[in-house]
PDB file of C-alpha atoms in Angstrom:
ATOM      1  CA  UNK A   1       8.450 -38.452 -17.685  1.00 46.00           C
ATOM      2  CA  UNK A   2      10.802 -36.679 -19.971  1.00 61.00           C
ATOM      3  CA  UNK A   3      14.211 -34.840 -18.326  1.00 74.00           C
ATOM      4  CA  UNK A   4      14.586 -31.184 -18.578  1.00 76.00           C
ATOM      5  CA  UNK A   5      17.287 -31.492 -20.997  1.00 79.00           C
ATOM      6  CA  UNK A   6      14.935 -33.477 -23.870  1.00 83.00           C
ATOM      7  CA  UNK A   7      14.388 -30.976 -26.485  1.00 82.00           C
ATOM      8  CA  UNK A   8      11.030 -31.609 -28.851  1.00 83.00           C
ATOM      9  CA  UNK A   9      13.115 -30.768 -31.538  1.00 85.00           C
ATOM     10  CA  UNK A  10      16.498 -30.426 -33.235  1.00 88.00           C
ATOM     11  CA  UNK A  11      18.563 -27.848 -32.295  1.00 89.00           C
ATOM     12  CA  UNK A  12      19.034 -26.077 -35.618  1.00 90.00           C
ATOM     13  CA  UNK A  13      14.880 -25.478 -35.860  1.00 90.00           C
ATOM     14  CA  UNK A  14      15.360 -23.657 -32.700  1.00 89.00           C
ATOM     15  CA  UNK A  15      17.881 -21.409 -34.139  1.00 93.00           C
ATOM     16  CA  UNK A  16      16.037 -21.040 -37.397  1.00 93.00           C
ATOM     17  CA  UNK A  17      12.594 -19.874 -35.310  1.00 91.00           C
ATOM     18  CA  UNK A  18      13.982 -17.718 -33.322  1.00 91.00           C
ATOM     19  CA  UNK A  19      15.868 -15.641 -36.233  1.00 93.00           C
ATOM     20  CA  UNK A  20      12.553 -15.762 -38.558  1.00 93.00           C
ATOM     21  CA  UNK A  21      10.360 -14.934 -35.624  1.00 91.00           C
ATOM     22  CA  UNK A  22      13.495 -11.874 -34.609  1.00 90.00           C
ATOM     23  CA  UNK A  23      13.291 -10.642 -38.259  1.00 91.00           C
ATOM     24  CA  UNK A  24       9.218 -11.009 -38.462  1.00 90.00           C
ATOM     25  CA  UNK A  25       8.575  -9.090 -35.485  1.00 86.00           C
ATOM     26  CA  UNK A  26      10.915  -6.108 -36.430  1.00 85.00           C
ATOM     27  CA  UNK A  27       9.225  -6.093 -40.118  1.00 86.00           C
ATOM     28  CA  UNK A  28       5.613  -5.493 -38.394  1.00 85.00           C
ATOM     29  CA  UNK A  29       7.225  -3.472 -35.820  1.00 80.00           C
ATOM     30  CA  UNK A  30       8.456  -1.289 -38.536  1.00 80.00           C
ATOM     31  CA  UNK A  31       5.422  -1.492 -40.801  1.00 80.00           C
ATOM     32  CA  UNK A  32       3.307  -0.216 -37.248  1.00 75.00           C
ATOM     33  CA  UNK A  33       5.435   3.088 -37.538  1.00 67.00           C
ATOM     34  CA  UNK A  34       7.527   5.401 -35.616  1.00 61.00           C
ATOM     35  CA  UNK A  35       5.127   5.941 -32.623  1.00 53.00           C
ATOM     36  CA  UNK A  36       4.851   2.070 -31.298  1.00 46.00           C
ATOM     37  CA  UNK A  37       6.694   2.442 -28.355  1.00 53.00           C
ATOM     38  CA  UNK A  38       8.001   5.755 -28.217  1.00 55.00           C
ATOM     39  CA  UNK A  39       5.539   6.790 -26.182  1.00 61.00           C
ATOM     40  CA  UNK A  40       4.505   3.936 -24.387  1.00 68.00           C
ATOM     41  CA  UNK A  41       0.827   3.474 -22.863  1.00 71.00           C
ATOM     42  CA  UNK A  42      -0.988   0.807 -21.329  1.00 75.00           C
ATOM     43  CA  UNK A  43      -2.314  -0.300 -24.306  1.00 73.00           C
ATOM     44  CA  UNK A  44       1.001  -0.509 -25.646  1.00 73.00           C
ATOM     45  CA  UNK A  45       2.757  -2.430 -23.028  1.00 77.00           C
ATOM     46  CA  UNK A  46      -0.259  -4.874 -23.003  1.00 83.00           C
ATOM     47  CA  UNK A  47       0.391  -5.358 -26.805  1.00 79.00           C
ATOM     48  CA  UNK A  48       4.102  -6.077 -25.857  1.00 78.00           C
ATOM     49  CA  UNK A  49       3.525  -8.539 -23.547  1.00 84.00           C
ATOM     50  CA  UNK A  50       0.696 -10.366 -25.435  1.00 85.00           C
ATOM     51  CA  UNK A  51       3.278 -10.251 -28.513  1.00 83.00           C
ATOM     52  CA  UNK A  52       5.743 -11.990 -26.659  1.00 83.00           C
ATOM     53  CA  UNK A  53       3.525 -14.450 -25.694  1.00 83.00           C
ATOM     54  CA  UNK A  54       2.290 -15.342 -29.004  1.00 84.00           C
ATOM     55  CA  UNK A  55       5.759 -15.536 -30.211  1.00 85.00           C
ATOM     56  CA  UNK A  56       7.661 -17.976 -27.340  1.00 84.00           C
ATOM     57  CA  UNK A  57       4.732 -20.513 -29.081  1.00 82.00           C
ATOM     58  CA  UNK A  58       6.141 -19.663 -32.577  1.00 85.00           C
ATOM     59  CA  UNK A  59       9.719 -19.865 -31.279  1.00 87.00           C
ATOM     60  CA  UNK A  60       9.544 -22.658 -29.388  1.00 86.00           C
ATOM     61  CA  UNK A  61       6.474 -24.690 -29.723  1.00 82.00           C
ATOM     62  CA  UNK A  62       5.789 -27.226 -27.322  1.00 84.00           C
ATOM     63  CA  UNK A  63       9.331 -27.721 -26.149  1.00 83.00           C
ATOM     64  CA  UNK A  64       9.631 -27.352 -22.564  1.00 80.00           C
ATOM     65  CA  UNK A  65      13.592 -28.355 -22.425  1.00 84.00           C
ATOM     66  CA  UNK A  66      16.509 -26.234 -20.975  1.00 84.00           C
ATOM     67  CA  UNK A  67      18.248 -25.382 -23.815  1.00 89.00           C
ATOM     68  CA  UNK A  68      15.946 -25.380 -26.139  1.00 87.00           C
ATOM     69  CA  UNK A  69      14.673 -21.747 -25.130  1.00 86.00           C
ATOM     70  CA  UNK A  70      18.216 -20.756 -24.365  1.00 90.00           C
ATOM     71  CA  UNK A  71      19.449 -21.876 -27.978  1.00 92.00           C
ATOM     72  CA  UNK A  72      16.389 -20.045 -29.009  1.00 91.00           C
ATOM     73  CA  UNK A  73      17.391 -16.333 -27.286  1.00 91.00           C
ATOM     74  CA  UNK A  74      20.795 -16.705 -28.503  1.00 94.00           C
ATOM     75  CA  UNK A  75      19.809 -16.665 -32.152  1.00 94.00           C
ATOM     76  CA  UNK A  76      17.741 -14.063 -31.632  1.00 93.00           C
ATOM     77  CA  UNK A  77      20.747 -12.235 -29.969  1.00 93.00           C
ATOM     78  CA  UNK A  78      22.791 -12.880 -32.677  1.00 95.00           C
ATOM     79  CA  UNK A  79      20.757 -11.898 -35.229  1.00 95.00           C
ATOM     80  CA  UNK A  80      20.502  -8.453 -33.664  1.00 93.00           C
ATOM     81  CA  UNK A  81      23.795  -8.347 -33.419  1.00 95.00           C
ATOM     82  CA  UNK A  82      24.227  -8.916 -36.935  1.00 95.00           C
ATOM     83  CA  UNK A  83      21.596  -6.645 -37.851  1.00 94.00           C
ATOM     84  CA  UNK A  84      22.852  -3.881 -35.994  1.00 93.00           C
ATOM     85  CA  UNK A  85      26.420  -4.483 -37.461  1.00 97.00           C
ATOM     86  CA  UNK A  86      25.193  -4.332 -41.433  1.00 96.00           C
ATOM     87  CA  UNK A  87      23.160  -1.322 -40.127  1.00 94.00           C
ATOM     88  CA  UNK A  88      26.503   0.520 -39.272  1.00 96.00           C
ATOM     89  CA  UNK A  89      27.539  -0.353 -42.684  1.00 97.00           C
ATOM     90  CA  UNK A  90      24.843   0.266 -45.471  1.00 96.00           C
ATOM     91  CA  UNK A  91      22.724   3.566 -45.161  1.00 94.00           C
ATOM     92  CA  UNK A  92      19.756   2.244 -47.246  1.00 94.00           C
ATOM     93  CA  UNK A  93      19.732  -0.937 -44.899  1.00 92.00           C
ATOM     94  CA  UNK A  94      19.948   1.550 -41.934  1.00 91.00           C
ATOM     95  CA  UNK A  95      16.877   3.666 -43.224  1.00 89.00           C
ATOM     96  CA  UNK A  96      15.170   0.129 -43.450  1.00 87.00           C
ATOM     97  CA  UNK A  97      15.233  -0.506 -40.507  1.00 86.00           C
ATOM     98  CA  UNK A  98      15.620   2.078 -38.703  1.00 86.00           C
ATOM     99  CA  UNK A  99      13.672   4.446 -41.187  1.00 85.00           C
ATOM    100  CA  UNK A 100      13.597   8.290 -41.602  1.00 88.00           C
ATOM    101  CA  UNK A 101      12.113  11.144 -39.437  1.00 91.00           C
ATOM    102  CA  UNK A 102       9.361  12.825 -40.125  1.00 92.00           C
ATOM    103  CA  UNK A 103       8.990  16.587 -40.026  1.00 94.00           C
ATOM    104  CA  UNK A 104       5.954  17.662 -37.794  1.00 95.00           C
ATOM    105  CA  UNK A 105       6.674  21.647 -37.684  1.00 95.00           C
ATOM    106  CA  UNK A 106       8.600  23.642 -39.983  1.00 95.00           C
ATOM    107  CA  UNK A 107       9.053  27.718 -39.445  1.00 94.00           C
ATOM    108  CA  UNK A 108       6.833  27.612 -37.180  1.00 92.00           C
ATOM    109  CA  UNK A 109       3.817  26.279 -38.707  1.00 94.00           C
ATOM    110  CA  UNK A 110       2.389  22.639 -38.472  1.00 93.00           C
ATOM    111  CA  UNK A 111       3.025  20.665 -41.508  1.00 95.00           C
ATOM    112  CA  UNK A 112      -0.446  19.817 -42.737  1.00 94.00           C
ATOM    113  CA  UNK A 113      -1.524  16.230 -42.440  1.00 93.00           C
ATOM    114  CA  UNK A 114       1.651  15.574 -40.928  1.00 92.00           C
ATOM    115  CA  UNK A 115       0.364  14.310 -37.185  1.00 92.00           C
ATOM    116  CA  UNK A 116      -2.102  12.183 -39.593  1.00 92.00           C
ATOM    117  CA  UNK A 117       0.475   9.914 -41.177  1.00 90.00           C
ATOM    118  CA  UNK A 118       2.518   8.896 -38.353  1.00 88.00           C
ATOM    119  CA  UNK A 119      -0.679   8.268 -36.137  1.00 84.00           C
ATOM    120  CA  UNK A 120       0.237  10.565 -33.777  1.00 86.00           C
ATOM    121  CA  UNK A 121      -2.704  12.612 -31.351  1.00 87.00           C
ATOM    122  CA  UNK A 122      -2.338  15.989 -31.434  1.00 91.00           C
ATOM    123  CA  UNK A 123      -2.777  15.403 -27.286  1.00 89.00           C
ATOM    124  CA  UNK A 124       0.450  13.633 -27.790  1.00 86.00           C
ATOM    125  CA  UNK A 125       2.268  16.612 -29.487  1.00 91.00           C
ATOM    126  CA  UNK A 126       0.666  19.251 -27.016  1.00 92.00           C
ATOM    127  CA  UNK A 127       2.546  16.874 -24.362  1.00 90.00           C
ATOM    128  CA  UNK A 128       5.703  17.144 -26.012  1.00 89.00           C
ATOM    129  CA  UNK A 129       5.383  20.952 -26.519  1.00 91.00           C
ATOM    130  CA  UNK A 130       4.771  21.297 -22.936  1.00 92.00           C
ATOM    131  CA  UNK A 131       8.234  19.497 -22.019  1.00 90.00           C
ATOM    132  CA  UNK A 132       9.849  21.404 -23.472  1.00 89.00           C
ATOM    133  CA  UNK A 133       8.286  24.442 -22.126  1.00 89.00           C
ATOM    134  CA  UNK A 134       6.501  25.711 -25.173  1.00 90.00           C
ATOM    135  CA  UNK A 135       2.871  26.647 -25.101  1.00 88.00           C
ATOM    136  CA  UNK A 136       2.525  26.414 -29.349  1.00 88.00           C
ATOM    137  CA  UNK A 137       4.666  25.632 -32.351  1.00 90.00           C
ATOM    138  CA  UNK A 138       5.504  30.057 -33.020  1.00 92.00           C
ATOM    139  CA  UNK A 139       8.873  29.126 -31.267  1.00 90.00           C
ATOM    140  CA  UNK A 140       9.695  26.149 -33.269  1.00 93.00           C
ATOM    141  CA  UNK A 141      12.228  26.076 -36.149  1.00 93.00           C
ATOM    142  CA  UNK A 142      11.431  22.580 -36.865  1.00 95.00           C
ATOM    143  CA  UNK A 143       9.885  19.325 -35.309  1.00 94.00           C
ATOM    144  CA  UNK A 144      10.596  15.749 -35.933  1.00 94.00           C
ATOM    145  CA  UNK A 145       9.172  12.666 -34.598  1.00 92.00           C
ATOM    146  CA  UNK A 146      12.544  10.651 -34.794  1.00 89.00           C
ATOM    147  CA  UNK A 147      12.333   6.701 -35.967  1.00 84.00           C
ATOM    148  CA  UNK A 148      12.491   6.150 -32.064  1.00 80.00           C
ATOM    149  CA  UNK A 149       9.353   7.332 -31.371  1.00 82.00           C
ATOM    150  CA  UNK A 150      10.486  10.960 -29.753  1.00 86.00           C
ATOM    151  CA  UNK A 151       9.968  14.247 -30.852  1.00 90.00           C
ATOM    152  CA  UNK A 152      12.680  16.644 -31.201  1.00 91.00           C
ATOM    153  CA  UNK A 153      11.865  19.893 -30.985  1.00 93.00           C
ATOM    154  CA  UNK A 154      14.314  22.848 -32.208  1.00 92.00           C
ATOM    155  CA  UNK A 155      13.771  26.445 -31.183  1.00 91.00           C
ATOM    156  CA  UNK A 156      13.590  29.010 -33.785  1.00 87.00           C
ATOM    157  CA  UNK A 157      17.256  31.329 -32.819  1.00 82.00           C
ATOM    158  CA  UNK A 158      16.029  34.657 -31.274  1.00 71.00           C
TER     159      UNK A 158
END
């Protein structure tokens, strides 16, 4: 019978797993696009959870110790914090990351092919439009899908 506290493995692999499988998951996250979770539906919190799952077994393997999961989360921690941190610092890192939005509506008029390229149903856009209390894009100076996921919508001035 092994004690709580025997980890399967050294404690620097846990660090290193956890950071590769922090910086993996934000790479595909990113490569996904803009839309992922911004506007979360089932399907998408299913994904979430089934991610997570896939990666504790990448993280941590067959460890069922204490600290070994705990050693794990703080190097994931930690390597957000750091990424966040050279984020504030470097612009081209930021846009990485973070990336860039992408214009939806300009003047008025839907930017052709634009709802296309980010994967985004033009359901999805009516929804947003009707938030905001618009019936169609006449009103709109310009519209973004931000690298959060949201749409920001800016009335034309009257």
């Amino acid at each position: 019978m092994s004690s709580a506290f025997d980890m399967a493995m050294p404690w620097w692999q846990f660090v290193w797993r956890g950071v590769a499988a922090y910086l993996a998951a934000v790479f595909m996250m990113r490569i996904v696009g803009k839309r992922s979770f911004g506007d979360m539906s089932t399907f998408d919190i299913i994904v979430l959870v089934l991610v997570g799952g896939v990666l504790r077994n990448s993280i941590v393997g067959h460890d069922g110790s204490f600290q070994g999961g705990l050693i794990a989360v703080a190097a994931m921690l930690a390597t957000d914090r750091a990424v966040a941190w050279a984020c504030t610092r470097s612009p081209w890192l930021n846009r990485f990351v973070e990336g860039c939005p992408t214009i939806l509506v300009h003047d008025g008029e839907l930017v052709p092919g634009s709802l296309e390229r980010v994967c985004l149903p033009k359901a999805a856009f009516r929804r947003a439009l009707h938030a905001a209390g618009l019936e169609d894009t006449k009103s709109i100076s310009i519209a973004r899908l931000e690298p959060n996921g949201r749409i920001t919508l800016i009335r034309k001035q009257e």
